[in-house]
Coordinates of C-alpha atoms in Angstrom, one line a residue:
M1 CA -20.3 15.1 -57.5
I2 CA -17.3 17.1 -58.5
S3 CA -15.7 19.6 -56.1
T4 CA -16.0 23.1 -56.3
S5 CA -12.2 23.4 -57.2
A6 CA -12.6 20.9 -60.2
S7 CA -15.8 23.0 -61.1
S8 CA -13.8 26.1 -61.3
A9 CA -10.8 24.3 -63.2
F10 CA -13.4 22.9 -65.9
R11 CA -14.8 26.3 -66.5
S12 CA -11.5 27.9 -67.0
S13 CA -10.2 25.3 -69.3
F14 CA -13.4 25.3 -71.4
E15 CA -13.4 29.2 -71.6
T16 CA -9.8 29.0 -72.7
L17 CA -10.6 26.4 -75.3
V18 CA -13.4 28.6 -76.9
A19 CA -11.1 31.7 -77.0
S20 CA -8.6 29.3 -78.8
L21 CA -11.1 28.1 -81.2
S22 CA -12.9 31.3 -81.8
G23 CA -12.8 32.5 -85.7
L24 CA -12.8 29.1 -86.6
S25 CA -14.6 28.4 -89.9
A26 CA -17.7 26.2 -90.1
G27 CA -15.3 23.5 -91.6
H28 CA -13.6 23.2 -88.1
C29 CA -17.0 22.8 -86.0
N30 CA -16.6 18.8 -85.7
V31 CA -13.1 19.7 -84.6
T32 CA -14.2 21.7 -82.0
R33 CA -16.8 19.3 -80.9
V34 CA -14.3 16.5 -80.5
A35 CA -11.9 18.6 -78.6
I36 CA -14.4 19.9 -76.1
Q37 CA -15.6 16.3 -75.6
L38 CA -12.1 15.1 -74.9
L39 CA -11.7 17.8 -72.3
I40 CA -14.7 16.7 -70.6
V41 CA -13.5 13.3 -70.5
C42 CA -10.2 14.2 -69.2
L43 CA -11.3 16.5 -66.4
F44 CA -13.8 14.4 -65.0
S45 CA -11.5 11.4 -64.8
C46 CA -8.9 13.6 -63.1
C47 CA -11.8 14.8 -60.2
G48 CA -11.4 12.0 -58.2
C49 CA -15.0 10.6 -59.3
G50 CA -14.3 6.8 -59.3
S51 CA -15.8 4.2 -57.5
A52 CA -12.6 3.4 -55.5
T53 CA -12.2 6.8 -53.9
S54 CA -15.8 7.0 -52.9
L55 CA -15.4 3.5 -51.1
E56 CA -12.7 4.4 -49.4
E57 CA -14.3 7.3 -48.3
L58 CA -17.6 5.6 -47.3
A59 CA -15.1 3.0 -45.1
N60 CA -13.5 6.5 -43.5
R61 CA -16.9 7.3 -42.4
G62 CA -18.6 4.7 -41.4
W63 CA -15.3 3.7 -39.2
L64 CA -15.8 7.1 -37.7
A65 CA -19.6 6.4 -37.3
Y66 CA -18.6 2.7 -35.5
L67 CA -16.2 4.3 -33.3
S68 CA -19.1 7.3 -32.2
K69 CA -21.8 4.4 -32.1
D70 CA -23.6 6.1 -34.6
Q71 CA -25.5 3.4 -36.1
E72 CA -28.0 5.6 -38.4
K73 CA -24.5 6.5 -40.0
L74 CA -22.9 3.4 -39.7
T75 CA -25.9 1.5 -41.6
G76 CA -26.0 4.6 -44.3
A77 CA -22.4 4.1 -45.3
M78 CA -23.0 0.3 -45.7
T79 CA -25.9 0.8 -47.9
A80 CA -24.2 2.9 -50.0
A81 CA -21.1 1.0 -50.3
D82 CA -23.4 -2.1 -51.1
K83 CA -24.8 0.2 -54.0
L84 CA -21.7 1.1 -55.5
D85 CA -20.0 -2.6 -55.0
K86 CA -21.7 -5.0 -53.0
R87 CA -18.5 -7.3 -53.2
S88 CA -15.7 -4.9 -52.3
G89 CA -13.7 -5.4 -49.2
E90 CA -14.8 -1.6 -48.2
A91 CA -18.5 -3.0 -48.6
R92 CA -17.8 -6.2 -46.4
F93 CA -16.0 -4.3 -43.9
L94 CA -18.9 -1.7 -43.4
R95 CA -21.1 -4.8 -43.5
G96 CA -18.6 -6.6 -40.4
L97 CA -18.9 -3.1 -38.3
T98 CA -23.0 -3.1 -38.8
L99 CA -23.3 -6.7 -37.5
V100 CA -20.6 -6.0 -34.6
R101 CA -22.7 -3.0 -33.4
G102 CA -26.0 -5.1 -34.1
G103 CA -24.9 -7.7 -31.5
Q104 CA -24.6 -10.5 -34.2
P105 CA -20.7 -11.1 -33.9
E106 CA -20.4 -14.5 -35.6
L107 CA -21.8 -13.1 -38.9
A108 CA -19.9 -10.1 -38.4
L109 CA -16.5 -12.2 -38.3
V110 CA -17.5 -13.8 -41.3
A111 CA -17.9 -10.4 -43.3
L112 CA -14.6 -9.0 -41.3
R113 CA -12.6 -12.0 -42.7
E114 CA -13.7 -11.5 -46.2
A115 CA -12.6 -7.7 -45.8
T116 CA -9.2 -8.9 -44.9
R117 CA -8.7 -9.0 -48.7
S118 CA -8.2 -5.4 -48.9
E119 CA -4.9 -4.1 -47.7
N120 CA -5.9 -0.7 -46.3
L121 CA -8.2 -2.1 -44.3
Q122 CA -6.2 -4.8 -42.1
K123 CA -5.8 -2.8 -38.8
R124 CA -9.3 -1.7 -38.6
V125 CA -10.8 -5.3 -39.3
R126 CA -8.9 -6.6 -36.8
I127 CA -10.1 -3.9 -33.7
A128 CA -13.6 -4.4 -35.1
A129 CA -13.0 -8.4 -35.2
A130 CA -11.8 -7.9 -31.2
Q131 CA -14.6 -6.4 -30.3
A132 CA -16.7 -9.4 -31.8
Y133 CA -14.6 -12.0 -30.0
F134 CA -15.1 -10.1 -26.8
D135 CA -18.9 -10.2 -27.1
L136 CA -18.6 -14.1 -27.8
G137 CA -15.9 -14.5 -24.8
Q138 CA -13.2 -15.4 -26.8
F139 CA -11.0 -13.3 -24.6
S140 CA -7.4 -14.9 -26.1
A141 CA -8.6 -14.0 -29.7
V142 CA -9.1 -10.3 -28.4
T143 CA -5.7 -9.8 -27.3
E144 CA -4.4 -11.8 -30.6
V145 CA -6.0 -9.8 -33.2
L146 CA -5.4 -6.5 -31.3
E147 CA -1.8 -6.9 -30.8
Q148 CA -1.5 -7.9 -34.6
A149 CA -3.0 -4.5 -35.3
L150 CA -0.3 -2.9 -33.1
R151 CA 2.1 -4.7 -35.1
I152 CA 0.8 -3.0 -38.1
D153 CA 0.2 0.6 -36.2
G154 CA 1.8 0.8 -33.2
D155 CA 0.4 4.1 -32.3
D156 CA -3.3 2.8 -32.8
I157 CA -4.9 4.4 -30.0
E158 CA -8.4 2.4 -29.9
A159 CA -6.4 -0.9 -30.0
H160 CA -4.6 0.4 -26.7
R161 CA -7.7 1.4 -24.9
I162 CA -9.2 -2.0 -25.6
L163 CA -6.4 -3.7 -24.8
A164 CA -6.0 -1.6 -21.3
G165 CA -9.1 -2.1 -20.4
L166 CA -9.2 -5.7 -20.8
Y167 CA -5.8 -6.5 -18.7
Y168 CA -7.0 -4.0 -16.3
D169 CA -10.3 -6.5 -15.9
I170 CA -8.0 -9.4 -15.6
G171 CA -5.7 -8.0 -13.5
A172 CA -2.7 -8.0 -15.6
N173 CA -1.8 -4.6 -14.5
P174 CA 1.6 -4.4 -15.9
R175 CA 0.3 -4.8 -19.4
A176 CA -2.5 -2.6 -18.5
I177 CA 0.0 0.0 -17.5
H178 CA 1.9 -0.4 -20.8
H179 CA -1.0 0.1 -22.8
L180 CA -2.6 3.2 -20.6
E181 CA 0.9 4.9 -20.9
A182 CA 0.4 4.7 -24.6
V183 CA -3.0 6.2 -24.6
A184 CA -1.9 9.3 -22.4
R185 CA 1.3 9.7 -24.8
L186 CA -1.4 9.4 -27.8
D187 CA -4.0 11.6 -26.3
P188 CA -2.1 14.4 -24.1
R189 CA -5.6 15.8 -23.5
D190 CA -7.2 12.6 -21.6
P191 CA -7.0 12.4 -17.8
R192 CA -8.3 9.0 -17.5
P193 CA -5.1 6.7 -18.6
H194 CA -3.3 8.2 -15.6
R195 CA -6.2 8.1 -13.2
L196 CA -6.5 4.3 -13.9
I197 CA -2.6 4.0 -13.3
G198 CA -2.9 5.7 -10.1
L199 CA -5.4 3.3 -9.0
M200 CA -3.5 0.4 -10.1
R201 CA -0.3 1.8 -8.2
K202 CA -2.5 2.8 -5.2
D203 CA -3.8 -0.7 -4.9
F204 CA -0.4 -2.2 -5.1
Q205 CA 0.6 0.1 -2.2
D206 CA 3.1 2.0 -4.7
Y207 CA 2.2 5.4 -3.3
P208 CA 4.7 7.1 -4.6
A209 CA 4.0 6.5 -8.4
A210 CA 0.4 6.5 -7.6
V211 CA 0.8 9.9 -6.5
S212 CA 2.7 11.1 -9.8
A213 CA 0.0 9.4 -11.8
Y214 CA -2.7 11.3 -10.0
R215 CA -1.0 14.6 -10.3
E216 CA -0.3 13.8 -14.0
S217 CA -4.2 13.1 -14.6
L218 CA -5.2 16.4 -12.9
E219 CA -2.8 18.5 -15.1
R220 CA -5.1 17.2 -17.7
G221 CA -7.9 19.2 -16.8
P222 CA -10.3 16.5 -16.1
A223 CA -14.3 17.5 -15.3
D224 CA -15.1 18.6 -11.7
S225 CA -16.7 15.4 -10.9
L226 CA -13.7 13.1 -12.0
A227 CA -11.3 15.7 -10.6
A228 CA -13.0 15.7 -7.3
E229 CA -12.3 11.6 -7.1
I230 CA -9.0 11.9 -8.2
R231 CA -8.2 14.5 -5.2
L232 CA -9.4 12.0 -3.1
E233 CA -7.5 9.1 -4.2
L234 CA -4.4 11.3 -4.2
A235 CA -5.1 12.6 -0.3
Q236 CA -5.4 8.7 0.5
S237 CA -2.3 8.2 -1.0
L238 CA -0.4 11.0 0.5
S239 CA -1.9 10.2 3.7
E240 CA -0.1 6.6 3.3
Q241 CA 3.0 8.5 2.6
R242 CA 2.7 10.3 6.1
N243 CA 2.4 13.3 4.0
Y244 CA -0.4 14.8 5.8
A245 CA -0.3 18.4 4.8
A246 CA -0.2 17.4 1.4
A247 CA -3.0 15.3 1.7
L248 CA -5.0 18.0 3.1
D249 CA -3.8 20.5 0.4
A250 CA -5.3 18.0 -2.1
L251 CA -8.9 18.2 -0.5
D252 CA -8.4 21.7 -0.2
E253 CA -11.2 22.3 -3.1
T254 CA -13.4 19.1 -2.9
T255 CA -16.5 18.9 -1.4
C256 CA -16.8 17.0 1.9
T257 CA -18.3 13.6 1.4
P258 CA -17.7 10.9 3.9
E259 CA -14.7 9.7 2.3
V260 CA -12.9 13.0 2.5
L261 CA -13.9 13.8 5.9
A262 CA -12.5 10.5 7.1
V263 CA -8.9 11.6 5.5
R264 CA -9.2 14.7 7.1
I265 CA -10.2 13.6 10.4
R266 CA -7.1 11.3 10.0
C267 CA -4.6 13.9 8.8
F268 CA -5.8 16.8 11.3
R269 CA -5.7 14.2 14.3
I270 CA -2.0 12.9 13.6
L271 CA -1.1 16.4 12.8
G272 CA -2.3 17.7 16.2
Q273 CA -4.7 20.5 14.8
M274 CA -7.4 19.7 17.2
S275 CA -9.4 22.7 16.4
E276 CA -9.3 21.9 12.6
L277 CA -10.3 18.4 13.8
K278 CA -13.4 19.8 15.9
R279 CA -14.6 22.0 13.0
A280 CA -14.4 19.4 10.8
V281 CA -16.5 17.0 12.9
S282 CA -18.9 19.8 13.8
E283 CA -19.4 20.3 9.7

């Protein structure tokens, strides 16, 4: 399909050609026809209508559908790529993505290995392969292909996210924190990386670092439900630092749950605020 700008360019060039050829004798008709045909061929060849561009666009569209887990759009992109060139790296890449989401990791890896022949797909192929290896329980292969992806592009946020989650699950906290910090840097609006960093720091009783991480998470404007959880964890960390007044301030806008009440009672008791303690218990 020709873009609007290409269509306008064609119309303008065509009108210019017609104007320049107006008044020619009948003997020049053949020349006119040939010139118009050549112009059409040139314009169409410059409009980006080749299959390579279309395949690249389909690969990009399919990748976005894969990340958002939109199986319908992903399948549509794969089908369209197959019609253009079933043997292309892009078509095999999209087939691999579809098989990953379809729960067929072994077949997905076969298709993705074939797609590695396309230089521009190297990073994405490895990220998709990581999910297939994860589904097969081959965790060492997961980390290997994701580290390879990061050697291609050190700022790929998806690779950092997966590695952070994987390292967190197996208790490799320093590595998990490294990748969470990368995710936080690459997506300044996401409050979750610093929240997870806070949890890990808190679990290892590194309360000053936990407090710093929780405060950074709250600065990013998390949703109300998540914000309440972060404030509770922040208050618990502050309480462990014996900063009881700050802990109470952190819970000031938080709905009273049994966990919140426990922190408040402890702080009021230690601070000697007996009237506030009685009010908290009675509520």
